[in-house]
Tab-separated table of C-alpha atoms in Angstrom:
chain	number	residue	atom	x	y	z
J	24	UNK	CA	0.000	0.000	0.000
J	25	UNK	CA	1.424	3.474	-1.445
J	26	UNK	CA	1.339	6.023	1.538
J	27	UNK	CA	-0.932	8.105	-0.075
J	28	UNK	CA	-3.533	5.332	0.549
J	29	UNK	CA	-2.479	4.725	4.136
J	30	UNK	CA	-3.105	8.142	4.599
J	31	UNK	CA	-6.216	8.258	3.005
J	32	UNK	CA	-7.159	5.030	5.291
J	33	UNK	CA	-6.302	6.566	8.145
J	34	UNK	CA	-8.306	9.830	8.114
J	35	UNK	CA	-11.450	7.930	7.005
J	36	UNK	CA	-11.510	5.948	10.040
J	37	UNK	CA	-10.480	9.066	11.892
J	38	UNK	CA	-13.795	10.567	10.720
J	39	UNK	CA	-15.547	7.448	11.502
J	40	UNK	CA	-15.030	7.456	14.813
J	41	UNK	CA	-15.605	11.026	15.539
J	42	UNK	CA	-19.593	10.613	14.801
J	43	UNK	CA	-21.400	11.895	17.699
J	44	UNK	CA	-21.967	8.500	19.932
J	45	UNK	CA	-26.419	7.559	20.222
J	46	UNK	CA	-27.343	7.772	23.888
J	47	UNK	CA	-29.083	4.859	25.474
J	48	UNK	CA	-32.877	5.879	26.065
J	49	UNK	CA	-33.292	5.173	29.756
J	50	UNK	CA	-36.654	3.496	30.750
J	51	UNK	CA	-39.354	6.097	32.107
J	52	UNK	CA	-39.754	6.834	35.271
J	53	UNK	CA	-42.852	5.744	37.088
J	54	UNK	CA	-44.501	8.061	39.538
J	55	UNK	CA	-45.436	7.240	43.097
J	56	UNK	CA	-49.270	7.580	43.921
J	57	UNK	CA	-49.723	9.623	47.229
J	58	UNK	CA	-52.677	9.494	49.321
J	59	UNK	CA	-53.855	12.525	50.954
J	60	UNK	CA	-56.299	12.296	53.742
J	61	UNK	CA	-59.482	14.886	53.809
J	62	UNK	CA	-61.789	16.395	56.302
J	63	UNK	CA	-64.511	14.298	57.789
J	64	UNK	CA	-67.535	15.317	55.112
J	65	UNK	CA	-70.880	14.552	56.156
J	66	UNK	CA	-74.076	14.150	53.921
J	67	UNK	CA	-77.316	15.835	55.427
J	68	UNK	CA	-80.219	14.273	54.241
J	69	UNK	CA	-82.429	14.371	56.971
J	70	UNK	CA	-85.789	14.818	55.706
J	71	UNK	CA	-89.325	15.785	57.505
J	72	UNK	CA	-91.641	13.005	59.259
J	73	UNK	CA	-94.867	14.124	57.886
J	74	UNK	CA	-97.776	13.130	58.903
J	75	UNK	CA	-101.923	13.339	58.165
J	76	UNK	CA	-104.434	12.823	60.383
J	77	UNK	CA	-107.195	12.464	58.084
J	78	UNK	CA	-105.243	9.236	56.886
J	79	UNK	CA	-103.820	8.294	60.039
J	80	UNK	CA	-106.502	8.967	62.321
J	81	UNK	CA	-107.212	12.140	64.710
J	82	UNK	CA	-105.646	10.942	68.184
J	83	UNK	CA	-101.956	10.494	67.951
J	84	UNK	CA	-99.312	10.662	69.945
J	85	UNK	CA	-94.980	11.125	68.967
J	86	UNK	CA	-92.680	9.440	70.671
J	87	UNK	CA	-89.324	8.437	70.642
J	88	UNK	CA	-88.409	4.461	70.938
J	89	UNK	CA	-85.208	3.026	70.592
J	90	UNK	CA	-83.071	4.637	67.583
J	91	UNK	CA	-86.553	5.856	65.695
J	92	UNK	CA	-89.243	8.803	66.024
J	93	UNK	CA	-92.897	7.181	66.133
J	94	UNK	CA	-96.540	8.108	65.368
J	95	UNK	CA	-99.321	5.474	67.459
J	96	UNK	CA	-102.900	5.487	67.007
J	97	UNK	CA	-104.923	5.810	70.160
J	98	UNK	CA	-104.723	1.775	70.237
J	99	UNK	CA	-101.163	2.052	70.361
J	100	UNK	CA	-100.741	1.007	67.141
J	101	UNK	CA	-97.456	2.599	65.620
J	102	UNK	CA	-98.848	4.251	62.020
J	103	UNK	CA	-95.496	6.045	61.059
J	104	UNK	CA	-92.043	5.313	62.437
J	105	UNK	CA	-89.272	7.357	60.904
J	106	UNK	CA	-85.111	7.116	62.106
J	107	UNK	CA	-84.517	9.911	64.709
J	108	UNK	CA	-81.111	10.753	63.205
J	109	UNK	CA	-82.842	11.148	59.495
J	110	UNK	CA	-85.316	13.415	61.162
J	111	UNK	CA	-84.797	17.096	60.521
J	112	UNK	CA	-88.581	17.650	61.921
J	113	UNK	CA	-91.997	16.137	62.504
J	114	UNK	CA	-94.846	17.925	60.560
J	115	UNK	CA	-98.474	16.793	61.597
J	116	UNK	CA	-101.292	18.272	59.469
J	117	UNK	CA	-105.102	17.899	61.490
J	118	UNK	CA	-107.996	17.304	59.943
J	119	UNK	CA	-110.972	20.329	59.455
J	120	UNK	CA	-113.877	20.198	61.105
J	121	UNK	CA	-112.423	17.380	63.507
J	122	UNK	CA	-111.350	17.031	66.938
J	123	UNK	CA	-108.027	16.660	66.211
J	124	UNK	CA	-105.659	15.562	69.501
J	125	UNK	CA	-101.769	15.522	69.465
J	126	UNK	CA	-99.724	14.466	72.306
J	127	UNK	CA	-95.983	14.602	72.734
J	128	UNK	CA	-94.836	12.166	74.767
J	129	UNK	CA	-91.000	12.771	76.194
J	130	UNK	CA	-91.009	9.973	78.385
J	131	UNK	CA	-87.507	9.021	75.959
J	132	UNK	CA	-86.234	12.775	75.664
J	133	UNK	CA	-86.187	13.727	71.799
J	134	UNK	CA	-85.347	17.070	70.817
J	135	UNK	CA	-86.682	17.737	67.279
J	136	UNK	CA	-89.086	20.520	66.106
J	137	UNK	CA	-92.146	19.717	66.073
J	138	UNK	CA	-95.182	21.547	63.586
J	139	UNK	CA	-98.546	20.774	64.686
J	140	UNK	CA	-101.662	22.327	62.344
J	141	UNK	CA	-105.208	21.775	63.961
J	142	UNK	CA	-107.213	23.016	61.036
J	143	UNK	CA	-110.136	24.525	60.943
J	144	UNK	CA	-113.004	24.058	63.626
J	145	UNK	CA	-113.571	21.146	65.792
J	146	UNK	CA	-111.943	21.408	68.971
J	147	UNK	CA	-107.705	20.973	68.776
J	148	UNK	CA	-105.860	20.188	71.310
J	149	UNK	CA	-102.164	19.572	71.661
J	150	UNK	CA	-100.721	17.987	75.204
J	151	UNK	CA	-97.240	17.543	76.193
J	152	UNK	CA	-96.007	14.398	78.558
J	153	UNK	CA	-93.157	13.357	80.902
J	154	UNK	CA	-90.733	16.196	79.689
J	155	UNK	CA	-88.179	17.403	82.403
J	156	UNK	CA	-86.685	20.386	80.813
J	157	UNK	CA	-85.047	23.441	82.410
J	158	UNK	CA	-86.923	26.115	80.850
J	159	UNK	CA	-90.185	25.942	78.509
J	160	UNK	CA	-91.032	28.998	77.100
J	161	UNK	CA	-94.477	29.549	75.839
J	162	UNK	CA	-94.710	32.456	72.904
J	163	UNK	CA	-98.316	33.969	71.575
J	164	UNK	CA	-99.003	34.655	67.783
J	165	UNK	CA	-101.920	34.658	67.452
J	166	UNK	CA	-105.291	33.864	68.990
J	167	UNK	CA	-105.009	30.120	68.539
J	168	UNK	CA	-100.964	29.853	67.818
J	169	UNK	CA	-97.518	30.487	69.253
J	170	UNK	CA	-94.750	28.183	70.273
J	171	UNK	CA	-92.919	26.321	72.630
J	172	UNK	CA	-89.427	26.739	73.185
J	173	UNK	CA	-87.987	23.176	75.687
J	174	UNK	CA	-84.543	23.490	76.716
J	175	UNK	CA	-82.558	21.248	78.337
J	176	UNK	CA	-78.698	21.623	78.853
J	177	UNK	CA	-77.395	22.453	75.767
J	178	UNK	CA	-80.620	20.662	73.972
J	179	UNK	CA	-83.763	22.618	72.786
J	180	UNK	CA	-86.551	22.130	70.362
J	181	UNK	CA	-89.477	24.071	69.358
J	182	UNK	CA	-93.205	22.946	68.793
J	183	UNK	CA	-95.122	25.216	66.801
J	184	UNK	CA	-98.869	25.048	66.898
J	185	UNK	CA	-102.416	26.512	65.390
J	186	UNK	CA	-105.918	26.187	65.127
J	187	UNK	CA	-105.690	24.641	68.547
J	188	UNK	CA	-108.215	25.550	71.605
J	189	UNK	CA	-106.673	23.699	74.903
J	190	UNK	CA	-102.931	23.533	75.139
J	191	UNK	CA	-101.764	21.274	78.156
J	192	UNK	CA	-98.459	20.240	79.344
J	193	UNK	CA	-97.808	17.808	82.276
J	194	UNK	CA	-94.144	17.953	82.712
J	195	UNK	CA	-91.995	19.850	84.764
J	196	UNK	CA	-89.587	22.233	83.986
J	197	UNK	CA	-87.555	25.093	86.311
J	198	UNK	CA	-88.579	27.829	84.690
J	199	UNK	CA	-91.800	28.623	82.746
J	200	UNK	CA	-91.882	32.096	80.886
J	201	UNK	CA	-95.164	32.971	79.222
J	202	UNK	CA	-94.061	35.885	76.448
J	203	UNK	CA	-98.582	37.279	75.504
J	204	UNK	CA	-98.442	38.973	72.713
J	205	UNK	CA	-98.165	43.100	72.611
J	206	UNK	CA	-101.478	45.093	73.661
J	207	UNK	CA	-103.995	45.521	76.130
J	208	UNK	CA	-104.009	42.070	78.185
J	209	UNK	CA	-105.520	40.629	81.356
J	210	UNK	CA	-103.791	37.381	81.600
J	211	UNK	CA	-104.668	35.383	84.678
J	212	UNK	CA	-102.357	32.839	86.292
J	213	UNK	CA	-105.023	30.672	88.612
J	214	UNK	CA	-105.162	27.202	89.441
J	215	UNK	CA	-107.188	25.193	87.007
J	216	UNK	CA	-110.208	23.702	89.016
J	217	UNK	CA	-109.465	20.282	89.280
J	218	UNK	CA	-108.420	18.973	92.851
J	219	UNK	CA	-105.557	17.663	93.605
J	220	UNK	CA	-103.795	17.656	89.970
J	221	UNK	CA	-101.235	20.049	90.524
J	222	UNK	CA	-102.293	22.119	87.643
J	223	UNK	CA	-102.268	26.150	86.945
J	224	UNK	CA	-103.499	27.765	83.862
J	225	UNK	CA	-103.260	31.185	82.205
J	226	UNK	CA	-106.262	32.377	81.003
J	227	UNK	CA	-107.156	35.819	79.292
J	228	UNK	CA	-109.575	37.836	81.419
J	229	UNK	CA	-110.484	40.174	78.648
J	230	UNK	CA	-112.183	38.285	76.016
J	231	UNK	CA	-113.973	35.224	76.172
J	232	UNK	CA	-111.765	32.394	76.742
J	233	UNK	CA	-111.084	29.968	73.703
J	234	UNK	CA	-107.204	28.735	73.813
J	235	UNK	CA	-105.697	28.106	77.680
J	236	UNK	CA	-102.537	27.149	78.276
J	237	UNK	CA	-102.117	25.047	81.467
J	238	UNK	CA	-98.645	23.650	82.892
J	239	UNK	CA	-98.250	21.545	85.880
J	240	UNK	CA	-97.344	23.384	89.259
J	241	UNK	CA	-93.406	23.897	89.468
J	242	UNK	CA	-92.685	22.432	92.969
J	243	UNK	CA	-89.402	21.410	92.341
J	244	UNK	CA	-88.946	25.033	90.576
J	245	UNK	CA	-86.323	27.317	91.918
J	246	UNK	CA	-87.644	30.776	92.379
J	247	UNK	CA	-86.942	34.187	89.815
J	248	UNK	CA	-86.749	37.318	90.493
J	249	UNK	CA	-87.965	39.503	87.376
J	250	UNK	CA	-87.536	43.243	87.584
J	251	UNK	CA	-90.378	45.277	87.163
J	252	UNK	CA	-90.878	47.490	83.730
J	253	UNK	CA	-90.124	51.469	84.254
J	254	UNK	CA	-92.671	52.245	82.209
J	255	UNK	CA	-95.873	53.597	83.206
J	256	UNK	CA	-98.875	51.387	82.928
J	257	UNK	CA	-102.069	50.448	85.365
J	258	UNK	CA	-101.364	47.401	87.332
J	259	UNK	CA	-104.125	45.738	89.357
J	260	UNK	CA	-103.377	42.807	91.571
J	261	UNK	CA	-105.675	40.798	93.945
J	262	UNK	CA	-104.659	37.661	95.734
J	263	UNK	CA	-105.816	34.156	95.487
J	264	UNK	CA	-105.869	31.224	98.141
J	265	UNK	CA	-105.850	28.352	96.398
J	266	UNK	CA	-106.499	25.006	97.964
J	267	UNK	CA	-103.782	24.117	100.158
J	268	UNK	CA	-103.624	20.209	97.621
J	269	UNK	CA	-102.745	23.062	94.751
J	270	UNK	CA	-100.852	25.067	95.099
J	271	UNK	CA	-96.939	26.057	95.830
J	272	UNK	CA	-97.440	28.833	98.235
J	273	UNK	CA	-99.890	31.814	97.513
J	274	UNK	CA	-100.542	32.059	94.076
J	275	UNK	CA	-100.589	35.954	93.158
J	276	UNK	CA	-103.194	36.948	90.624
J	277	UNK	CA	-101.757	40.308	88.576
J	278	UNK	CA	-103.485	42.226	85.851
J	279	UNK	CA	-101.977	44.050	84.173
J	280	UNK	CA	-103.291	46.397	81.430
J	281	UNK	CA	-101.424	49.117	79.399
J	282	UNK	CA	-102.795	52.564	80.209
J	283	UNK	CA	-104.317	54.097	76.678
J	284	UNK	CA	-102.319	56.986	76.789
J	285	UNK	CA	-98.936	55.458	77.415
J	286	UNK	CA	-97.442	54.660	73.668
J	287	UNK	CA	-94.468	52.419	75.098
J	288	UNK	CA	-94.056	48.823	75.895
J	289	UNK	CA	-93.993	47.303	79.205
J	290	UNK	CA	-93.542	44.064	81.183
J	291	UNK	CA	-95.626	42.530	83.827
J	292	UNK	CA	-94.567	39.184	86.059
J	293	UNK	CA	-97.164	36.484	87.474
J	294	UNK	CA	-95.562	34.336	90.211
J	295	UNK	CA	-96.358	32.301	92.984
J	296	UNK	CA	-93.385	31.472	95.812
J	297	UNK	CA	-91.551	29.101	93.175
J	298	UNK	CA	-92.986	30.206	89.919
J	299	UNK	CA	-92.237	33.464	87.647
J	300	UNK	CA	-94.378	33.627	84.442
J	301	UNK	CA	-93.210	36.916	82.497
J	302	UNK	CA	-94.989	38.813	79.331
J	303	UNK	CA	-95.049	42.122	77.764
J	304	UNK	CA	-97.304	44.396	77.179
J	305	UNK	CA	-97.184	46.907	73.932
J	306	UNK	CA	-99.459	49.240	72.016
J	307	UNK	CA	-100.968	47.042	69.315
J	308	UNK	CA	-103.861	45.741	69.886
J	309	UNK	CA	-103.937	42.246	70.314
J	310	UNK	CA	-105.018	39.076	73.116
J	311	UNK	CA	-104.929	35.648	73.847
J	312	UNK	CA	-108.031	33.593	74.145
């Protein structure tokens, strides 16, 4: 071979093996999957209990038992049963023209609102059973409708009621505010007539008396202390003795009426020794039957 060739040979394979060198492809990487934990999230789906007294008859009583929220028949006779926890509120719809009764029975403390319609005519009534609350707190809408607030500890309901007549409850509680509706009202705190039962009832004194609302006598109920209004109204008060079997002490009758030519508000306070009932008096005229 001529050196010219070897030359020639020489730088070729110089050339050669100056290419740029192909890099191995490396296998892809594979990502880790990571977890993250969330907030507790919880689904509300409670829905009403409703019930119909034309379809399920017009004496019932609610009640809880075990785990679930139930309607019976006045045969005991469970017509509508509904999970407490899946309960956002029980809605019972009476029947026109019908004697429609409702009673609550809290025997198994339950604290869900409860919506209670009487209807039109017949005589309503709505009674309230074997609660032990700390306060109940009685509010006045309208001639046959308010509310009931029950508290107890950090626990509370409302029952909201109309086109009822008689409203009883048979429980006890430790305080018992009655909140009558603004205007010119005689209510009268009295015992209720029957001996022996333990029972009061407020009445109105200045119209003819259609709705009462009557609680049982607070003997275990720890006496309040309400201060008196600064505003100027009349105030009438004559004492009662009830019978010795009824009563917690000397029951004080008060009346109290809103003179007509004061334009402010004002409070007035019915008590006995151990009981403080508590309402307000304003300038619209209004009552409670």
């Amino acid at each position: 071979m001529s050196p010219v060739e070897l030359f020639f040979l020489k730088r070729a394979r110089r050339v050669h093996h100056n290419k740029p060198k192909r890099r191995r492809k490396l296998p892809p990487k594979q990502r880790a999957v990571v977890f993250e934990t969330l907030e507790p999230r919880i689904l509300l789906d409670a829905a009403p209990l409703m019930v119909d007294m034309a379809a399920l008859g017009n004496d019932l009583t609610v009640k809880q038992t075990g785990a679930n929220i139930e309607v019976l028949d006045n045969t005991s006779t469970v017509v509508a049963s509904h999970a407490a926890a899946d309960t956002s509120q029980v809605v019972v719809h009476g029947e026109n023209g019908v004697d429609d009764s409702l009673a609550i029975d809290y025997s198994t403390p339950f604290f869900i609102d409860i919506s209670f319609d009487g209807g039109s005519g017949g005589n309503d009534n709505l009674a309230i059973h074997n609660g032990n609350f700390d306060s109940v707190t009685y509010g006045v809408t309208g001639s046959d409708a308010g509310t009931i607030d029950l508290t107890a500890g950090a626990s509370s309901a409302t029952i909201t009621y109309s086109g009822l007549e008689p409203l009883t409850n048979t429980g006890t509680a430790a305080n018992v505010v009655f909140n009558l509706p603004a205007g010119p009202n005689q209510a009268v705190l009295e015992d209720n007539g029957n001996s022996g039962d333990n029972m009061s009832q407020l009445r109105s004194a200045n119209r003819q008396p259609r709705q009462q609302r009557r609680h049982a006598d607070p003997q275990y109920a720890r006496s309040r202390v309400l201060r008196q209004s600064e505003h100027h109204w009349r105030h009438r008060q004559r004492r009662h003795h009830l019978r010795g079997e009824d009563r917690v002490g000397n029951l004080h009758d008060q009346r109290c009426e809103r003179n007509r030519h004061d334009r402010s508000d004002g409070e007035c306070q019915l008590h006995a020794d151990r009981f403080t009932a508590e309402y307000r008096i304003g300038r619209h005229r209004s009552g409670v039957n």
